Amino acid sequence: MTDWSVFDIMIPTGQYIRRYCMKKLAKFILNHQKSIVFFVVVVTLIMAFLSSKIEINPSMKGLLPQDDPYVKVFNEASDNFKGADSIIAVVQGNEKDIKNYIDNIVNKLKKLDGIDSIIDKQPVDFMLNNSYNLANKKDIKFLNYYLGSKSLNDVINSFNVMFGEGDFKVKFSKNEKKQMKAMIDNMNLFFNDIYDPSNADKDIYKKVIIGDKYFISEDNTTGMFFIRPKSYDDINKMNSLVNSIEKVVKDNTKNYNVEAGITGTYVIQRDEMVVSQKDMTRATIVSLLLIVVIFIFGFKALRYTILSIIPLIIGIIWTIGITYILIGSLNIITVMMGVILLGLGIDYSIHIISLYMELKNKKMENDEIIYQIFEKTIPGIISGAVTTAIGFGMFVFSSFDTFKQFGIILFLGIIFTLIITILLMPSMLLKFGKKYKKIKKFHIKRNFLKFKYIYFAIAILVVGVSIFNIKNIKFESNMMKIEAKGLETVRLNKILIDKFDLSSDNTIFISDNLDEARELYKKLENLDTVSLIDSVVDYIPKDQKEKINMIDPISNYSEFDYDLFKKQISQLKFNINLASVALRFMKENELSDKLKELNNNNLFKNINTINVDKLKRAQEFLINGIQSIQIDKGIIKEDNLPEFIHDSYISNSGKILTTVYPSDDIWDMNFQKKYRKDLDNLNNEKYSGTALIFLKVMDIAAKEGFKVLIFTIIGIMAILLIDLKNIKYAIYAILPMILSLITLVGIMGIFGIKFDVINIIAIPLIIGIGVDDGIHLIHRFKKEKNILRALFSTGRAIILTTLTTVSAFGSFMLSDYRGFIGFGFLLSLGIILCYVYTIFILGGLLSLEKKE
């Protein structure tokens, strides 16, 4: 037989000391009621004043230390460049309406305070005038023929040079593929405009060289432009700016027959804050209403609800006041403190009121009732509260400052609420609890524990099945699945990915000089996880002198020759087919198919029947346009860039900003792993981004969370050993919580419920809360020496505390934010399981004890 009673020698002395202390405390409170109330009121007024001065720092950066590399880079970018993060406006409609809308809306947006810059078009004039500087060397010969054209024959000849002498047997970078697709689309438009110049795009001669100046999707149904707001540490200011931008963008859509909206990290952040605030408000109101209903049904009087809420409100005020002194502010995690205390702190009042009503029914005198409360209930309340407080207090051992603050605040909140409840509740009950309705005794069938071995067998079976299914647990890989349904910003982000292969959540890099930025660019353009690189490197190529020396405009045909034109078109079709075959040989099937489709344009199909006058009109507007291009033969340098380009990429100290847009959804965990691995492999530490900061917070939370869980369980076990002074009872007290966690995770595995970054927070809360019922039952059992009497006495309180806790946290299931729904469900189910295991398993185990 195992000796469970190694600490039992301490019990008589410990029980005597505890009983003596409780009696003295009860006497002190009875004799100094007015002084205690005066003290609490004065301290509350002081704490209320301090609470009014506390600030909420809701920025994601505030969750990481200021010396974190991500935070340092982000702050440096915010201080030195125009907007470290972007909002993307997405516009849908037909191409003409989209472009008209963008032209007009950008002017209105520029009038808003808080916007640093807007990138709605490519710098066309600059790019045209520097065509040779910005071109690839392999394209210089095409430019010489194209820009030297004096007739339509010259123009077609330049394309024959491109396709006949172009190198299509090399590997294309991702960026080069995108450029080639755009070029093929523009060439198709170009040839169709030659066929019918009456509807020709006046800028088509430019598009062949630099592409469309607008950011338009391949199917011409979607446009986008970039808005760079000023960086604000105050999330409320940023949200206000996002609201202003969204209003301007949306208010003008009907006038242009388009649909438009905005997306990006700032917009998602705004939406999450709005939704979570609504959800928090709804959850608080619903939980309070449910608690009122539970109190009325449990105690048959509304006054007890009011009495129980008073210590809770005072406890929260004290906690916020002390937080201001110790920390100075709340962040987006610690601001949840009030809701958590609402779910936990009210339990203390329930246990006191429950015993008060029970003893009142026995016609006991008021003073004796208070002494009995302090002897029978207060020790269990203190033990449960201290255990829960220690559970949260273990967060201070985390190296993550946010967890430390979370632990300190909740530890103090629970202790303050406990102290205020003990000090005020007896006095309030004596003052306002004289009138009461007699309530029925808590009923429990005396023979229900006769089936304890059946309960044990069922528990063993359930836990066994749960353990077997734990292996099926998965973590949600798509962060967007925990967002509220129907968020426009999520829908628009998907449109960006579908139409542009681009996600709105960018990453910023800071390079010390241009050479470093060029080296970074070279590495980035070979990554499949990168869609768009926005860098000054695009405007300051390395080999400009060599390319400028190659400038030699060529014209072979000064007059238009129709017969020659037909031969040239025939040769061009042949060259296009050869290039298509070469691309297919290089396994560039998409490019090959797109190029082959070029032969289906109207000009090629109708070359033998086309009206020559149409061709001459096409020649006139094309040649006039081409000859209007003024080629700049100077070298592009940092100091002679146009101001709007220079200021977007280069700081006053000469540092270079590069902005990278991922090719897929960064919130999809599978893509996220690959993207972050690619960034790590760059061997470049100077990068950051709002999304990356958030992901790092989640990484640290997961890593530190596991460590905190271990500390929490150890801390709770230590407190239970000190409190119960018996290893067996300590194990008994923690057993329902352990069995509940195993069952909960098993249920998740069976039904395919996934963990995510929000609902996983329920686990440490269950650990902190789940031992309370067991502690109260064991304390009452040790006092009554009989499990049935213990259940008769404390059963009502345990049920009511379970119901109020489930009401507080279960109300999250009414949220729009799906992460809160999962959090509320798991926490509610975990608390219910703790109750069931406490009554049936712990009750059964205690019934095996010798009756005294």
Short mmCIF file of C-alpha atoms in Angstrom, two decimals, residues 576-734:
data_model
loop_
_atom_site.label_atom_id
_atom_site.label_comp_id
_atom_site.label_asym_id
_atom_site.label_seq_id
_atom_site.Cartn_x
_atom_site.Cartn_y
_atom_site.Cartn_z
CA ILE A 576 6.52 33.91 -83.37
CA ASN A 577 5.86 30.19 -83.93
CA LEU A 578 9.59 29.44 -83.63
CA ALA A 579 9.80 31.41 -80.37
CA SER A 580 6.73 29.56 -79.09
CA VAL A 581 8.37 26.19 -79.81
CA ALA A 582 11.56 27.33 -78.09
CA LEU A 583 9.59 28.35 -75.01
CA ARG A 584 7.80 25.00 -74.91
CA PHE A 585 11.18 23.26 -75.18
CA MET A 586 12.20 25.27 -72.07
CA LYS A 587 8.98 24.00 -70.40
CA GLU A 588 7.54 27.52 -70.33
CA ASN A 589 4.21 26.20 -71.58
CA GLU A 590 2.08 29.10 -70.38
CA LEU A 591 4.29 31.65 -72.17
CA SER A 592 4.43 29.42 -75.25
CA ASP A 593 0.63 29.19 -75.49
CA LYS A 594 0.21 32.92 -74.90
CA LEU A 595 2.72 33.75 -77.63
CA LYS A 596 1.08 31.37 -80.09
CA GLU A 597 -2.27 33.09 -79.53
CA LEU A 598 -0.66 36.29 -80.82
CA ASN A 599 -1.01 34.91 -84.34
CA ASN A 600 -4.80 35.06 -83.97
CA ASN A 601 -4.99 38.86 -83.90
CA ASN A 602 -7.14 40.65 -86.51
CA LEU A 603 -4.19 42.08 -88.44
CA PHE A 604 -2.57 38.70 -89.07
CA LYS A 605 -5.84 36.97 -89.96
CA ASN A 606 -6.97 39.67 -92.40
CA ILE A 607 -3.66 40.76 -93.87
CA ASN A 608 -4.72 40.05 -97.46
CA THR A 609 -8.01 41.95 -97.28
CA ILE A 610 -7.11 44.92 -95.10
CA ASN A 611 -7.69 48.41 -96.40
CA VAL A 612 -4.32 50.07 -97.20
CA ASP A 613 -5.67 53.49 -96.16
CA LYS A 614 -6.26 52.06 -92.68
CA LEU A 615 -2.64 50.97 -92.55
CA LYS A 616 -1.46 54.43 -93.59
CA ARG A 617 -3.60 56.04 -90.86
CA ALA A 618 -2.14 53.57 -88.35
CA GLN A 619 1.35 54.41 -89.59
CA GLU A 620 0.73 58.13 -89.12
CA PHE A 621 -0.28 58.00 -85.45
CA LEU A 622 2.33 55.33 -84.59
CA ILE A 623 5.30 57.03 -86.23
CA ASN A 624 4.32 60.42 -84.80
CA GLY A 625 4.14 58.87 -81.34
CA ILE A 626 7.44 56.98 -81.65
CA GLN A 627 9.32 60.02 -82.94
CA SER A 628 7.96 62.13 -80.06
CA ILE A 629 9.90 60.03 -77.55
CA GLN A 630 12.90 62.02 -76.33
CA ILE A 631 15.70 59.64 -75.39
CA ASP A 632 17.87 60.80 -72.50
CA LYS A 633 21.44 59.62 -72.96
CA GLY A 634 22.52 60.58 -69.44
CA ILE A 635 23.26 58.17 -66.60
CA ILE A 636 20.48 57.76 -64.03
CA LYS A 637 21.87 58.33 -60.55
CA GLU A 638 20.38 58.61 -57.07
CA ASP A 639 20.72 62.39 -57.10
CA ASN A 640 19.03 63.00 -60.47
CA LEU A 641 16.00 60.76 -59.98
CA PRO A 642 12.62 62.52 -60.11
CA GLU A 643 11.76 63.71 -56.60
CA PHE A 644 8.67 61.51 -56.19
CA ILE A 645 10.73 58.40 -57.04
CA HIS A 646 13.74 59.41 -54.92
CA ASP A 647 11.68 60.17 -51.81
CA SER A 648 9.77 56.89 -52.07
CA TYR A 649 12.90 54.73 -51.93
CA ILE A 650 15.90 56.72 -50.62
CA SER A 651 16.20 58.33 -47.19
CA ASN A 652 18.11 61.50 -46.38
CA SER A 653 20.93 59.35 -45.00
CA GLY A 654 21.16 57.34 -48.24
CA LYS A 655 19.48 54.17 -47.03
CA ILE A 656 17.38 52.25 -49.57
CA LEU A 657 13.84 50.92 -49.02
CA THR A 658 12.73 47.77 -50.88
CA THR A 659 9.12 46.60 -50.57
CA VAL A 660 8.25 42.99 -51.39
CA TYR A 661 4.78 41.57 -51.97
CA PRO A 662 4.30 37.79 -51.47
CA SER A 663 2.90 35.68 -54.31
CA ASP A 664 0.27 34.01 -52.12
CA ASP A 665 -1.69 34.48 -48.91
CA ILE A 666 0.79 35.01 -46.08
CA TRP A 667 -1.91 33.92 -43.61
CA ASP A 668 -1.97 30.44 -45.16
CA MET A 669 0.39 28.58 -42.85
CA ASN A 670 1.78 26.30 -45.55
CA PHE A 671 2.76 29.23 -47.78
CA GLN A 672 3.81 31.22 -44.72
CA LYS A 673 6.41 28.60 -43.74
CA LYS A 674 7.91 28.60 -47.22
CA TYR A 675 7.93 32.40 -47.47
CA ARG A 676 9.56 32.90 -44.08
CA LYS A 677 12.12 30.21 -44.85
CA ASP A 678 13.00 32.03 -48.07
CA LEU A 679 13.41 35.30 -46.15
CA ASP A 680 15.64 33.62 -43.56
CA ASN A 681 17.82 32.14 -46.32
CA LEU A 682 18.56 35.62 -47.69
CA ASN A 683 21.02 36.16 -44.82
CA ASN A 684 19.61 39.65 -44.45
CA GLU A 685 18.42 40.71 -41.00
CA LYS A 686 17.13 44.16 -41.95
CA TYR A 687 13.57 43.33 -42.91
CA SER A 688 10.20 43.66 -41.23
CA GLY A 689 6.48 44.11 -41.83
CA THR A 690 3.25 44.33 -39.86
CA ALA A 691 2.29 40.78 -40.82
CA LEU A 692 5.75 39.47 -39.88
CA ILE A 693 5.55 41.22 -36.49
CA PHE A 694 2.18 39.57 -35.85
CA LEU A 695 3.51 36.16 -36.88
CA LYS A 696 6.54 36.57 -34.62
CA VAL A 697 4.24 37.39 -31.70
CA MET A 698 2.35 34.17 -32.44
CA ASP A 699 5.60 32.18 -32.63
CA ILE A 700 6.82 33.53 -29.30
CA ALA A 701 3.40 32.99 -27.74
CA ALA A 702 3.38 29.33 -28.84
CA LYS A 703 6.93 28.71 -27.67
CA GLU A 704 6.59 30.58 -24.38
CA GLY A 705 3.04 29.29 -23.88
CA PHE A 706 4.26 25.70 -23.59
CA LYS A 707 6.88 26.72 -21.02
CA VAL A 708 4.27 28.67 -19.06
CA LEU A 709 1.89 25.68 -19.08
CA ILE A 710 4.55 23.51 -17.46
CA PHE A 711 5.28 26.18 -14.84
CA THR A 712 1.55 26.64 -14.25
CA ILE A 713 0.89 22.96 -13.56
CA ILE A 714 3.94 22.76 -11.26
CA GLY A 715 2.90 25.96 -9.46
CA ILE A 716 -0.70 24.78 -8.99
CA MET A 717 0.49 21.41 -7.70
CA ALA A 718 2.80 23.12 -5.21
CA ILE A 719 -0.02 25.35 -3.93
CA LEU A 720 -2.32 22.35 -3.58
CA LEU A 721 0.30 20.47 -1.55
CA ILE A 722 0.79 23.47 0.73
CA ASP A 723 -2.96 24.03 1.08
CA LEU A 724 -4.21 20.45 1.41
CA LYS A 725 -1.05 19.08 3.06
CA ASN A 726 -1.71 15.70 1.52
CA ILE A 727 -0.31 14.35 -1.77
CA LYS A 728 -3.40 12.23 -2.38
CA TYR A 729 -5.82 15.15 -2.02
CA ALA A 730 -3.57 17.35 -4.14
CA ILE A 731 -3.66 14.77 -6.94
CA TYR A 732 -7.42 14.35 -6.46
CA ALA A 733 -7.92 18.13 -6.79
CA ILE A 734 -5.95 18.38 -10.04
#
